[in-house]
Every structure is written in structure tokens, then in C-alpha cells.
Amino acid sequence: MVLGQSRVNVSVACAAIVALALVPLAGQAASASVVVVERASQYVTTFVNRFSHVVAEEHYVQDSTSSVRLPSGAVLNGPAQHRELVADFLLVKTDDATGWTTFRDVFEVNGSAVRDRGDRLTKLFVESPGTAAARAQAIAQESARYNIGPRRTINNPLLPLAFLQDAYRSRFSFSLKGQERLDGVEVRVVEYKEIIRPTLIRGASNKDVTASGLYWIDEQTGRILKAELAASETGQTSKVVVAYRFDERFQVCVPVRMAEEYMMKNEATVRATAKYDRFRQFEVKTDEGFR
């Protein structure tokens, strides 16, 4: 599966709230599910407003292994790959219908600098807002070439939040799966499944790739403390799990860790872990909105 195309721009629309598509639940459970998902959706809007124009430093470790099973049954192992990336990861709020988008700018590969460590993305949006979005997108595409394994766009710690926004959540069913205690907080575990075609994530030859997974949601605040995204197609399965932690400065739960696993044909596997720190916010000194 080539996870290189997506109809999701990791964005929040300002449209009216869309009616939830819920799997059948009985009485009180159904009501609780509606309340929890509604609060989480409202929280995503708050998250974007507070986390907009925040850049984080991403430490991204990727490993791949491959093997071929011979007719005799023996397994022939291929060469392993290891790559360590350091990048700036940035969320930018826009004034168009999409609402917000994210960018990744790699500045170090396996300990060697590939560009100046300065905040290149930040400077773009401060100094050249009119052309910043297009230039930043080109930078993000350039940075993607450093990934090992399948071409993909789901390696984004904020992507699971997108499914809860007004523009997309009616495409999913939601159901309660229980309660847990996570980081000292009582959370509701909510399962989601994409039920509308065409799907938001596109695979090889533009095929549908159904998204599903779990949210760990603080029922009182709607904050999302953990999210899981699974996607599969013939020949490949993918899974991304993101942990979020409450940050006093921004008053939202920021991403702190993302774990990925891609299982492909011929028993090839890619596993990756990203950690996020050094969160810093900048102000855009212009009246022009980004488009």
C-alpha cells in the first residue's frame, strides 16, 4: 500500500456541527457515546486555536527489515536499514475551508546536518506569508524522501484528531469500548470506523484504504490522551499510535510520542518511533491569511 495520498488535510472546518453516525448502542451507552465524541470534537477546535503556529522538534527513528521465504521454506533475510531524523514539525492555522495544516522540515539525518538548524518554516510564515504555504509544502515533500519504507502521509501525530472535526466525523461510526485509567486520568475508550466511500486515505492505484482505531478521551474535558489509527490493504497493514500529554503553557494535550508499524509483502517490516519536545510558538506579523 502506498499511503501517499489523502483527502484529509489535517484541517478543522468552521461549518455547523454534523450529526454523528453512531453504531447502534442501547439507551444510556448511546447517549454517553454521543456526549464523549461531541466533547472530543469541540476539544479539537480548541486544540487548533491554542496550538496554531507552534513548532516542535521531532526526533524520528526508523528501522526496516525484509525477508523472502524460499520454496524450500527457508527464510532469506535482506539488508536491514536504520535511519534517525531530526526535524521541525509545525502546525499552521489557515483561513480557507481546510482550517489548518502541518509541515515537517528535516534538518538532520543520522547525525549529519542536511541544512541550517534555524527555524526555516517559522521564518517562512513570518517573513513571506503570501507564498509560505506553497514553499512549506515543497519543503515537507523534500523531507519525506528521508523516510525508509513505504511512501506515506499517515506518519503525522495530529492526523487522528482530524477524524473528529466537523468536516469528517460524519464519515465514521463511534462506539464506547470501555474505561481505563491513563496518566492518572479516567478515560473513555472510543472505537471509530470509517463507513463512507471513497475513503479519506488512498492506497496504491487510488484504492480505498479504510481508517479505524481507538481514542482514549477524558470524558470531562474532551481531551484526547492517546489515539490509534489502523489502515490496511492487500499486501500491507499499517498502524500508528500517538500519545499526548497535557501542556500547561498551551492548555491542551500536545503530542509527545508516535509509534508506527508497517507490515508489507515478503515479510518486510518498518517500525518507527518519533518523540516531540522543544515546543515553541511564534506570531505571524501580517493581516493576510494563509491560503
C-alpha atoms as a PDB file:
ATOM      1  CA  MET A   1       0.000   0.000   0.000  1.00  0.00           C
ATOM      2  CA  VAL A   2       1.319   3.402  -0.933  1.00  0.00           C
ATOM      3  CA  LEU A   3      -0.038   5.735   1.699  1.00  0.00           C
ATOM      4  CA  GLY A   4       0.963   8.806  -0.206  1.00  0.00           C
ATOM      5  CA  GLN A   5      -2.404  10.309  -0.936  1.00  0.00           C
ATOM      6  CA  SER A   6      -5.034  11.526   1.481  1.00  0.00           C
ATOM      7  CA  ARG A   7      -8.198  13.546   1.220  1.00  0.00           C
ATOM      8  CA  VAL A   8      -7.579  14.745   4.769  1.00  0.00           C
ATOM      9  CA  ASN A   9      -5.597  17.977   5.030  1.00  0.00           C
ATOM     10  CA  VAL A  10      -5.499  17.633   8.833  1.00  0.00           C
ATOM     11  CA  SER A  11      -7.860  20.552   8.982  1.00  0.00           C
ATOM     12  CA  VAL A  12     -10.769  21.883  11.009  1.00  0.00           C
ATOM     13  CA  ALA A  13     -13.707  23.449   9.200  1.00  0.00           C
ATOM     14  CA  CYS A  14     -15.864  26.077  10.849  1.00  0.00           C
ATOM     15  CA  ALA A  15     -19.102  24.626   9.490  1.00  0.00           C
ATOM     16  CA  ALA A  16     -22.098  23.720  11.630  1.00  0.00           C
ATOM     17  CA  ILE A  17     -21.848  20.525  13.656  1.00  0.00           C
ATOM     18  CA  VAL A  18     -22.661  17.470  11.586  1.00  0.00           C
ATOM     19  CA  ALA A  19     -24.907  14.753  13.006  1.00  0.00           C
ATOM     20  CA  LEU A  20     -22.896  11.823  14.333  1.00  0.00           C
ATOM     21  CA  ALA A  21     -23.012   8.449  12.621  1.00  0.00           C
ATOM     22  CA  LEU A  22     -23.112   6.028  15.516  1.00  0.00           C
ATOM     23  CA  VAL A  23     -23.242   2.287  15.615  1.00  0.00           C
ATOM     24  CA  PRO A  24     -26.365   1.036  17.391  1.00  0.00           C
ATOM     25  CA  LEU A  25     -25.976   1.264  21.139  1.00  0.00           C
ATOM     26  CA  ALA A  26     -28.526   0.847  23.875  1.00  0.00           C
ATOM     27  CA  GLY A  27     -30.003   3.746  25.839  1.00  0.00           C
ATOM     28  CA  GLN A  28     -27.513   5.240  28.256  1.00  0.00           C
ATOM     29  CA  ALA A  29     -24.452   3.877  26.442  1.00  0.00           C
ATOM     30  CA  ALA A  30     -25.531   5.522  23.200  1.00  0.00           C
ATOM     31  CA  SER A  31     -26.099   8.830  24.979  1.00  0.00           C
ATOM     32  CA  ALA A  32     -22.693   8.612  26.662  1.00  0.00           C
ATOM     33  CA  SER A  33     -21.021   7.926  23.332  1.00  0.00           C
ATOM     34  CA  VAL A  34     -22.628  10.997  21.763  1.00  0.00           C
ATOM     35  CA  VAL A  35     -21.534  13.195  24.678  1.00  0.00           C
ATOM     36  CA  VAL A  36     -17.941  11.922  24.699  1.00  0.00           C
ATOM     37  CA  VAL A  37     -17.461  12.268  20.941  1.00  0.00           C
ATOM     38  CA  GLU A  38     -19.098  15.700  20.925  1.00  0.00           C
ATOM     39  CA  ARG A  39     -16.780  16.932  23.672  1.00  0.00           C
ATOM     40  CA  ALA A  40     -13.767  15.491  21.858  1.00  0.00           C
ATOM     41  CA  SER A  41     -14.821  17.246  18.658  1.00  0.00           C
ATOM     42  CA  GLN A  42     -15.124  20.557  20.470  1.00  0.00           C
ATOM     43  CA  TYR A  43     -11.746  19.929  22.060  1.00  0.00           C
ATOM     44  CA  VAL A  44     -10.140  19.505  18.619  1.00  0.00           C
ATOM     45  CA  THR A  45     -11.322  23.003  17.705  1.00  0.00           C
ATOM     46  CA  THR A  46      -9.814  24.333  20.936  1.00  0.00           C
ATOM     47  CA  PHE A  47      -6.613  22.419  20.250  1.00  0.00           C
ATOM     48  CA  VAL A  48      -6.181  24.072  16.849  1.00  0.00           C
ATOM     49  CA  ASN A  49      -6.781  27.553  18.238  1.00  0.00           C
ATOM     50  CA  ARG A  50      -4.236  27.083  21.015  1.00  0.00           C
ATOM     51  CA  PHE A  51      -1.654  25.005  19.185  1.00  0.00           C
ATOM     52  CA  SER A  52      -1.666  27.047  15.982  1.00  0.00           C
ATOM     53  CA  HIS A  53       1.755  28.309  14.909  1.00  0.00           C
ATOM     54  CA  VAL A  54       3.564  26.027  17.333  1.00  0.00           C
ATOM     55  CA  VAL A  55       6.705  24.296  16.137  1.00  0.00           C
ATOM     56  CA  ALA A  56       8.093  21.191  17.859  1.00  0.00           C
ATOM     57  CA  GLU A  57      11.373  19.377  17.446  1.00  0.00           C
ATOM     58  CA  GLU A  58      10.814  15.827  16.234  1.00  0.00           C
ATOM     59  CA  HIS A  59      13.299  13.004  16.863  1.00  0.00           C
ATOM     60  CA  TYR A  60      12.300  10.246  14.466  1.00  0.00           C
ATOM     61  CA  VAL A  61      13.916   6.774  14.473  1.00  0.00           C
ATOM     62  CA  GLN A  62      13.038   4.341  11.658  1.00  0.00           C
ATOM     63  CA  ASP A  63      14.071   0.712  11.162  1.00  0.00           C
ATOM     64  CA  SER A  64      13.222  -1.706   8.377  1.00  0.00           C
ATOM     65  CA  THR A  65      13.822  -5.412   7.881  1.00  0.00           C
ATOM     66  CA  SER A  66      12.959  -7.623   4.929  1.00  0.00           C
ATOM     67  CA  SER A  67      12.943 -11.322   4.217  1.00  0.00           C
ATOM     68  CA  VAL A  68      11.912 -13.708   1.463  1.00  0.00           C
ATOM     69  CA  ARG A  69      10.514 -17.166   2.085  1.00  0.00           C
ATOM     70  CA  LEU A  70      12.065 -19.638  -0.379  1.00  0.00           C
ATOM     71  CA  PRO A  71      10.142 -22.573  -1.925  1.00  0.00           C
ATOM     72  CA  SER A  72      12.031 -24.853   0.449  1.00  0.00           C
ATOM     73  CA  GLY A  73      10.507 -22.989   3.385  1.00  0.00           C
ATOM     74  CA  ALA A  74      13.759 -21.364   4.403  1.00  0.00           C
ATOM     75  CA  VAL A  75      13.738 -17.602   5.061  1.00  0.00           C
ATOM     76  CA  LEU A  76      16.338 -15.404   3.412  1.00  0.00           C
ATOM     77  CA  ASN A  77      16.875 -12.158   5.336  1.00  0.00           C
ATOM     78  CA  GLY A  78      17.540  -8.997   3.383  1.00  0.00           C
ATOM     79  CA  PRO A  79      19.591  -5.977   4.487  1.00  0.00           C
ATOM     80  CA  ALA A  80      18.269  -4.004   7.452  1.00  0.00           C
ATOM     81  CA  GLN A  81      18.009  -0.227   7.365  1.00  0.00           C
ATOM     82  CA  HIS A  82      18.237   2.267  10.208  1.00  0.00           C
ATOM     83  CA  ARG A  83      17.671   6.000  10.000  1.00  0.00           C
ATOM     84  CA  GLU A  84      17.484   8.768  12.579  1.00  0.00           C
ATOM     85  CA  LEU A  85      15.901  12.064  11.583  1.00  0.00           C
ATOM     86  CA  VAL A  86      15.584  15.335  13.452  1.00  0.00           C
ATOM     87  CA  ALA A  87      13.057  17.817  12.125  1.00  0.00           C
ATOM     88  CA  ASP A  88      10.864  20.790  12.885  1.00  0.00           C
ATOM     89  CA  PHE A  89       7.179  19.841  12.954  1.00  0.00           C
ATOM     90  CA  LEU A  90       4.761  22.714  12.588  1.00  0.00           C
ATOM     91  CA  LEU A  91       1.002  23.253  12.706  1.00  0.00           C
ATOM     92  CA  VAL A  92      -0.304  26.338  10.902  1.00  0.00           C
ATOM     93  CA  LYS A  93      -3.859  27.651  11.043  1.00  0.00           C
ATOM     94  CA  THR A  94      -5.260  28.872   7.736  1.00  0.00           C
ATOM     95  CA  ASP A  95      -8.307  30.957   6.831  1.00  0.00           C
ATOM     96  CA  ASP A  96      -9.569  28.814   3.977  1.00  0.00           C
ATOM     97  CA  ALA A  97     -12.072  25.957   4.137  1.00  0.00           C
ATOM     98  CA  THR A  98      -9.469  23.475   5.362  1.00  0.00           C
ATOM     99  CA  GLY A  99      -8.677  25.369   8.566  1.00  0.00           C
ATOM    100  CA  TRP A 100      -5.188  24.063   9.377  1.00  0.00           C
ATOM    101  CA  THR A 101      -2.327  22.022   8.061  1.00  0.00           C
ATOM    102  CA  THR A 102       1.007  20.588   9.216  1.00  0.00           C
ATOM    103  CA  PHE A 103       4.542  20.543   7.843  1.00  0.00           C
ATOM    104  CA  ARG A 104       7.734  18.589   8.573  1.00  0.00           C
ATOM    105  CA  ASP A 105      11.197  20.022   7.821  1.00  0.00           C
ATOM    106  CA  VAL A 106      14.105  17.591   8.320  1.00  0.00           C
ATOM    107  CA  PHE A 107      17.400  19.236   9.260  1.00  0.00           C
ATOM    108  CA  GLU A 108      19.489  16.247  10.430  1.00  0.00           C
ATOM    109  CA  VAL A 109      19.870  12.692   9.102  1.00  0.00           C
ATOM    110  CA  ASN A 110      21.865  10.089  11.039  1.00  0.00           C
ATOM    111  CA  GLY A 111      23.677  12.788  12.964  1.00  0.00           C
ATOM    112  CA  SER A 112      24.661  14.848   9.910  1.00  0.00           C
ATOM    113  CA  ALA A 113      23.118  18.221   9.133  1.00  0.00           C
ATOM    114  CA  VAL A 114      21.282  18.467   5.820  1.00  0.00           C
ATOM    115  CA  ARG A 115      20.530  22.171   6.248  1.00  0.00           C
ATOM    116  CA  ASP A 116      20.964  25.036   8.691  1.00  0.00           C
ATOM    117  CA  ARG A 117      19.259  24.236  12.006  1.00  0.00           C
ATOM    118  CA  GLY A 118      17.480  27.594  12.061  1.00  0.00           C
ATOM    119  CA  ASP A 119      13.678  27.715  12.102  1.00  0.00           C
ATOM    120  CA  ARG A 120      13.232  27.736   8.334  1.00  0.00           C
ATOM    121  CA  LEU A 121       9.485  27.050   8.422  1.00  0.00           C
ATOM    122  CA  THR A 122       8.875  29.655  11.100  1.00  0.00           C
ATOM    123  CA  LYS A 123      10.716  32.312   9.122  1.00  0.00           C
ATOM    124  CA  LEU A 124       8.686  31.474   6.018  1.00  0.00           C
ATOM    125  CA  PHE A 125       5.369  32.234   7.695  1.00  0.00           C
ATOM    126  CA  VAL A 126       6.649  35.333   9.462  1.00  0.00           C
ATOM    127  CA  GLU A 127       8.621  36.912   6.633  1.00  0.00           C
ATOM    128  CA  SER A 128       6.834  35.661   3.483  1.00  0.00           C
ATOM    129  CA  PRO A 129       3.254  34.752   4.434  1.00  0.00           C
ATOM    130  CA  GLY A 130       1.921  35.209   0.914  1.00  0.00           C
ATOM    131  CA  THR A 131       3.938  32.318  -0.508  1.00  0.00           C
ATOM    132  CA  ALA A 132       4.725  30.452   2.709  1.00  0.00           C
ATOM    133  CA  ALA A 133       2.204  27.611   2.403  1.00  0.00           C
ATOM    134  CA  ALA A 134       3.337  26.510  -1.051  1.00  0.00           C
ATOM    135  CA  ARG A 135       7.016  26.755  -0.158  1.00  0.00           C
ATOM    136  CA  ALA A 136       6.455  24.902   3.109  1.00  0.00           C
ATOM    137  CA  GLN A 137       4.630  22.116   1.244  1.00  0.00           C
ATOM    138  CA  ALA A 138       7.627  21.738  -1.068  1.00  0.00           C
ATOM    139  CA  ILE A 139       9.888  21.503   1.983  1.00  0.00           C
ATOM    140  CA  ALA A 140       7.635  18.827   3.505  1.00  0.00           C
ATOM    141  CA  GLN A 141       7.737  16.776   0.301  1.00  0.00           C
ATOM    142  CA  GLU A 142      11.504  17.110   0.178  1.00  0.00           C
ATOM    143  CA  SER A 143      11.753  15.928   3.791  1.00  0.00           C
ATOM    144  CA  ALA A 144       9.587  12.866   3.049  1.00  0.00           C
ATOM    145  CA  ARG A 145      12.340  11.409   0.863  1.00  0.00           C
ATOM    146  CA  TYR A 146      14.357  10.676   4.001  1.00  0.00           C
ATOM    147  CA  ASN A 147      11.756   8.163   5.223  1.00  0.00           C
ATOM    148  CA  ILE A 148      12.528   4.488   4.788  1.00  0.00           C
ATOM    149  CA  GLY A 149       9.834   2.015   3.816  1.00  0.00           C
ATOM    150  CA  PRO A 150       6.571   2.846   2.039  1.00  0.00           C
ATOM    151  CA  ARG A 151       5.743   6.324   0.842  1.00  0.00           C
ATOM    152  CA  ARG A 152       3.204   7.604   3.345  1.00  0.00           C
ATOM    153  CA  THR A 153       1.358  10.574   4.758  1.00  0.00           C
ATOM    154  CA  ILE A 154      -0.216   8.946   7.809  1.00  0.00           C
ATOM    155  CA  ASN A 155       3.002   9.428   9.815  1.00  0.00           C
ATOM    156  CA  ASN A 156       1.516  12.559  11.319  1.00  0.00           C
ATOM    157  CA  PRO A 157       0.849  12.742  15.090  1.00  0.00           C
ATOM    158  CA  LEU A 158      -2.144  15.044  14.555  1.00  0.00           C
ATOM    159  CA  LEU A 159      -3.891  13.040  11.837  1.00  0.00           C
ATOM    160  CA  PRO A 160      -6.121  11.013  14.221  1.00  0.00           C
ATOM    161  CA  LEU A 161      -7.513  14.287  15.576  1.00  0.00           C
ATOM    162  CA  ALA A 162      -8.689  15.222  12.088  1.00  0.00           C
ATOM    163  CA  PHE A 163     -11.325  12.487  12.035  1.00  0.00           C
ATOM    164  CA  LEU A 164     -13.131  14.168  14.943  1.00  0.00           C
ATOM    165  CA  GLN A 165     -13.541  17.509  13.218  1.00  0.00           C
ATOM    166  CA  ASP A 166     -16.880  18.632  11.881  1.00  0.00           C
ATOM    167  CA  ALA A 167     -15.857  18.197   8.253  1.00  0.00           C
ATOM    168  CA  TYR A 168     -15.097  14.479   8.640  1.00  0.00           C
ATOM    169  CA  ARG A 169     -16.678  12.868  11.680  1.00  0.00           C
ATOM    170  CA  SER A 170     -19.969  12.028   9.958  1.00  0.00           C
ATOM    171  CA  ARG A 171     -17.903   9.659   7.802  1.00  0.00           C
ATOM    172  CA  PHE A 172     -17.217   7.496  10.868  1.00  0.00           C
ATOM    173  CA  SER A 173     -19.129   5.364  13.318  1.00  0.00           C
ATOM    174  CA  PHE A 174     -18.217   5.653  17.004  1.00  0.00           C
ATOM    175  CA  SER A 175     -18.802   3.240  19.878  1.00  0.00           C
ATOM    176  CA  LEU A 176     -17.706   3.014  23.502  1.00  0.00           C
ATOM    177  CA  LYS A 177     -15.310   0.156  24.281  1.00  0.00           C
ATOM    178  CA  GLY A 178     -14.809   0.673  27.993  1.00  0.00           C
ATOM    179  CA  GLN A 179     -12.996   2.773  30.570  1.00  0.00           C
ATOM    180  CA  GLU A 180      -9.332   2.910  31.570  1.00  0.00           C
ATOM    181  CA  ARG A 181      -7.024   4.964  33.734  1.00  0.00           C
ATOM    182  CA  LEU A 182      -4.311   6.658  31.672  1.00  0.00           C
ATOM    183  CA  ASP A 183      -1.692   9.017  33.110  1.00  0.00           C
ATOM    184  CA  GLY A 184      -3.783   9.276  36.257  1.00  0.00           C
ATOM    185  CA  VAL A 185      -6.923  10.262  34.334  1.00  0.00           C
ATOM    186  CA  GLU A 186     -10.114   8.247  33.927  1.00  0.00           C
ATOM    187  CA  VAL A 187     -10.704   7.982  30.188  1.00  0.00           C
ATOM    188  CA  ARG A 188     -13.316   6.532  27.887  1.00  0.00           C
ATOM    189  CA  VAL A 189     -12.048   4.276  25.127  1.00  0.00           C
ATOM    190  CA  VAL A 190     -13.921   5.028  21.892  1.00  0.00           C
ATOM    191  CA  GLU A 191     -13.626   2.910  18.764  1.00  0.00           C
ATOM    192  CA  TYR A 192     -14.073   4.547  15.371  1.00  0.00           C
ATOM    193  CA  LYS A 193     -14.535   3.059  11.900  1.00  0.00           C
ATOM    194  CA  GLU A 194     -14.747   4.786   8.542  1.00  0.00           C
ATOM    195  CA  ILE A 195     -18.044   3.946   6.847  1.00  0.00           C
ATOM    196  CA  ILE A 196     -18.178   6.297   3.836  1.00  0.00           C
ATOM    197  CA  ARG A 197     -16.597   5.750   0.415  1.00  0.00           C
ATOM    198  CA  PRO A 198     -14.418   6.951  -1.146  1.00  0.00           C
ATOM    199  CA  THR A 199     -12.160   6.781   1.887  1.00  0.00           C
ATOM    200  CA  LEU A 200     -10.058   9.666   3.126  1.00  0.00           C
ATOM    201  CA  ILE A 201      -6.799   7.735   2.814  1.00  0.00           C
ATOM    202  CA  ARG A 202      -5.946   6.484  -0.648  1.00  0.00           C
ATOM    203  CA  GLY A 203      -3.778   3.480  -1.428  1.00  0.00           C
ATOM    204  CA  ALA A 204      -1.989   2.126  -4.491  1.00  0.00           C
ATOM    205  CA  SER A 205      -3.844   2.850  -7.745  1.00  0.00           C
ATOM    206  CA  ASN A 206      -6.046   5.242  -5.748  1.00  0.00           C
ATOM    207  CA  LYS A 207      -7.774   2.376  -3.949  1.00  0.00           C
ATOM    208  CA  ASP A 208      -9.869   2.871  -0.832  1.00  0.00           C
ATOM    209  CA  VAL A 209      -7.990   2.391   2.441  1.00  0.00           C
ATOM    210  CA  THR A 210     -10.386   2.268   5.381  1.00  0.00           C
ATOM    211  CA  ALA A 211      -9.301   4.008   8.573  1.00  0.00           C
ATOM    212  CA  SER A 212     -10.206   2.673  12.016  1.00  0.00           C
ATOM    213  CA  GLY A 213      -8.834   2.793  15.511  1.00  0.00           C
ATOM    214  CA  LEU A 214      -9.310   3.951  19.075  1.00  0.00           C
ATOM    215  CA  TYR A 215      -9.365   7.170  21.085  1.00  0.00           C
ATOM    216  CA  TRP A 216      -8.650   7.482  24.797  1.00  0.00           C
ATOM    217  CA  ILE A 217     -10.745  10.513  25.790  1.00  0.00           C
ATOM    218  CA  ASP A 218     -11.049  12.391  29.078  1.00  0.00           C
ATOM    219  CA  GLU A 219     -14.836  12.407  29.395  1.00  0.00           C
ATOM    220  CA  GLN A 220     -14.901  15.594  31.465  1.00  0.00           C
ATOM    221  CA  THR A 221     -12.819  17.791  29.164  1.00  0.00           C
ATOM    222  CA  GLY A 222     -12.863  16.004  25.809  1.00  0.00           C
ATOM    223  CA  ARG A 223      -9.069  15.954  25.798  1.00  0.00           C
ATOM    224  CA  ILE A 224      -7.511  13.150  23.795  1.00  0.00           C
ATOM    225  CA  LEU A 225      -4.686  11.454  25.680  1.00  0.00           C
ATOM    226  CA  LYS A 226      -3.978   8.691  23.177  1.00  0.00           C
ATOM    227  CA  ALA A 227      -5.076   7.742  19.675  1.00  0.00           C
ATOM    228  CA  GLU A 228      -4.623   4.738  17.414  1.00  0.00           C
ATOM    229  CA  LEU A 229      -5.001   4.691  13.641  1.00  0.00           C
ATOM    230  CA  ALA A 230      -5.059   1.436  11.652  1.00  0.00           C
ATOM    231  CA  ALA A 231      -5.255   1.117   7.867  1.00  0.00           C
ATOM    232  CA  SER A 232      -4.917  -1.956   5.700  1.00  0.00           C
ATOM    233  CA  GLU A 233      -4.926  -3.008   2.083  1.00  0.00           C
ATOM    234  CA  THR A 234      -3.994  -6.207   0.264  1.00  0.00           C
ATOM    235  CA  GLY A 235      -0.332  -6.790   0.939  1.00  0.00           C
ATOM    236  CA  GLN A 236       0.142  -4.250   3.715  1.00  0.00           C
ATOM    237  CA  THR A 237      -1.168  -3.301   7.122  1.00  0.00           C
ATOM    238  CA  SER A 238      -0.305  -0.096   8.932  1.00  0.00           C
ATOM    239  CA  LYS A 239      -0.721   1.099  12.491  1.00  0.00           C
ATOM    240  CA  VAL A 240       0.076   4.425  14.144  1.00  0.00           C
ATOM    241  CA  VAL A 241      -0.295   5.085  17.880  1.00  0.00           C
ATOM    242  CA  VAL A 242       0.133   8.585  19.331  1.00  0.00           C
ATOM    243  CA  ALA A 243       0.443   9.589  22.980  1.00  0.00           C
ATOM    244  CA  TYR A 244      -0.492  13.128  24.058  1.00  0.00           C
ATOM    245  CA  ARG A 245       0.339  14.873  27.328  1.00  0.00           C
ATOM    246  CA  PHE A 246      -1.225  17.969  28.860  1.00  0.00           C
ATOM    247  CA  ASP A 247       0.948  21.068  28.486  1.00  0.00           C
ATOM    248  CA  GLU A 248       0.365  23.910  30.936  1.00  0.00           C
ATOM    249  CA  ARG A 249       1.633  26.527  28.501  1.00  0.00           C
ATOM    250  CA  PHE A 250      -0.809  25.719  25.721  1.00  0.00           C
ATOM    251  CA  GLN A 251      -3.581  24.234  27.901  1.00  0.00           C
ATOM    252  CA  VAL A 252      -4.024  21.270  25.531  1.00  0.00           C
ATOM    253  CA  CYS A 253      -2.555  17.787  25.236  1.00  0.00           C
ATOM    254  CA  VAL A 254       0.410  18.014  22.867  1.00  0.00           C
ATOM    255  CA  PRO A 255       1.870  15.010  21.013  1.00  0.00           C
ATOM    256  CA  VAL A 256       4.837  13.509  22.833  1.00  0.00           C
ATOM    257  CA  ARG A 257       5.333  10.141  21.128  1.00  0.00           C
ATOM    258  CA  MET A 258       4.270   8.455  17.893  1.00  0.00           C
ATOM    259  CA  ALA A 259       4.869   4.765  17.166  1.00  0.00           C
ATOM    260  CA  GLU A 260       4.385   3.280  13.693  1.00  0.00           C
ATOM    261  CA  GLU A 261       4.399  -0.229  12.243  1.00  0.00           C
ATOM    262  CA  TYR A 262       4.056  -1.210   8.578  1.00  0.00           C
ATOM    263  CA  MET A 263       3.827  -4.878   7.617  1.00  0.00           C
ATOM    264  CA  MET A 264       4.336  -5.461   3.899  1.00  0.00           C
ATOM    265  CA  LYS A 265       4.685  -8.210   1.323  1.00  0.00           C
ATOM    266  CA  ASN A 266       7.569 -10.680   1.580  1.00  0.00           C
ATOM    267  CA  GLU A 267       7.542 -10.222   5.344  1.00  0.00           C
ATOM    268  CA  ALA A 268       9.089  -6.773   5.134  1.00  0.00           C
ATOM    269  CA  THR A 269       8.518  -4.626   8.221  1.00  0.00           C
ATOM    270  CA  VAL A 270       9.097  -0.968   9.052  1.00  0.00           C
ATOM    271  CA  ARG A 271       8.916   0.236  12.639  1.00  0.00           C
ATOM    272  CA  ALA A 272       9.421   3.823  13.697  1.00  0.00           C
ATOM    273  CA  THR A 273       9.181   5.963  16.800  1.00  0.00           C
ATOM    274  CA  ALA A 274       9.016   9.741  16.953  1.00  0.00           C
ATOM    275  CA  LYS A 275       9.345  11.882  20.057  1.00  0.00           C
ATOM    276  CA  TYR A 276       8.414  15.557  20.338  1.00  0.00           C
ATOM    277  CA  ASP A 277       9.860  18.285  22.552  1.00  0.00           C
ATOM    278  CA  ARG A 278      11.084  21.906  22.477  1.00  0.00           C
ATOM    279  CA  PHE A 279       7.621  23.259  21.711  1.00  0.00           C
ATOM    280  CA  ARG A 280       7.754  26.953  20.842  1.00  0.00           C
ATOM    281  CA  GLN A 281       5.172  29.348  19.470  1.00  0.00           C
ATOM    282  CA  PHE A 282       5.601  32.218  17.044  1.00  0.00           C
ATOM    283  CA  GLU A 283       3.348  35.053  15.962  1.00  0.00           C
ATOM    284  CA  VAL A 284       2.563  35.806  12.345  1.00  0.00           C
ATOM    285  CA  LYS A 285       3.110  39.529  11.780  1.00  0.00           C
ATOM    286  CA  THR A 286       0.667  40.085   8.976  1.00  0.00           C
ATOM    287  CA  ASP A 287      -3.012  40.731   8.354  1.00  0.00           C
ATOM    288  CA  GLU A 288      -3.027  38.364   5.415  1.00  0.00           C
ATOM    289  CA  GLY A 289      -4.461  34.915   5.930  1.00  0.00           C
ATOM    290  CA  PHE A 290      -2.689  31.822   4.648  1.00  0.00           C
ATOM    291  CA  ARG A 291      -4.221  30.092   1.649  1.00  0.00           C
END
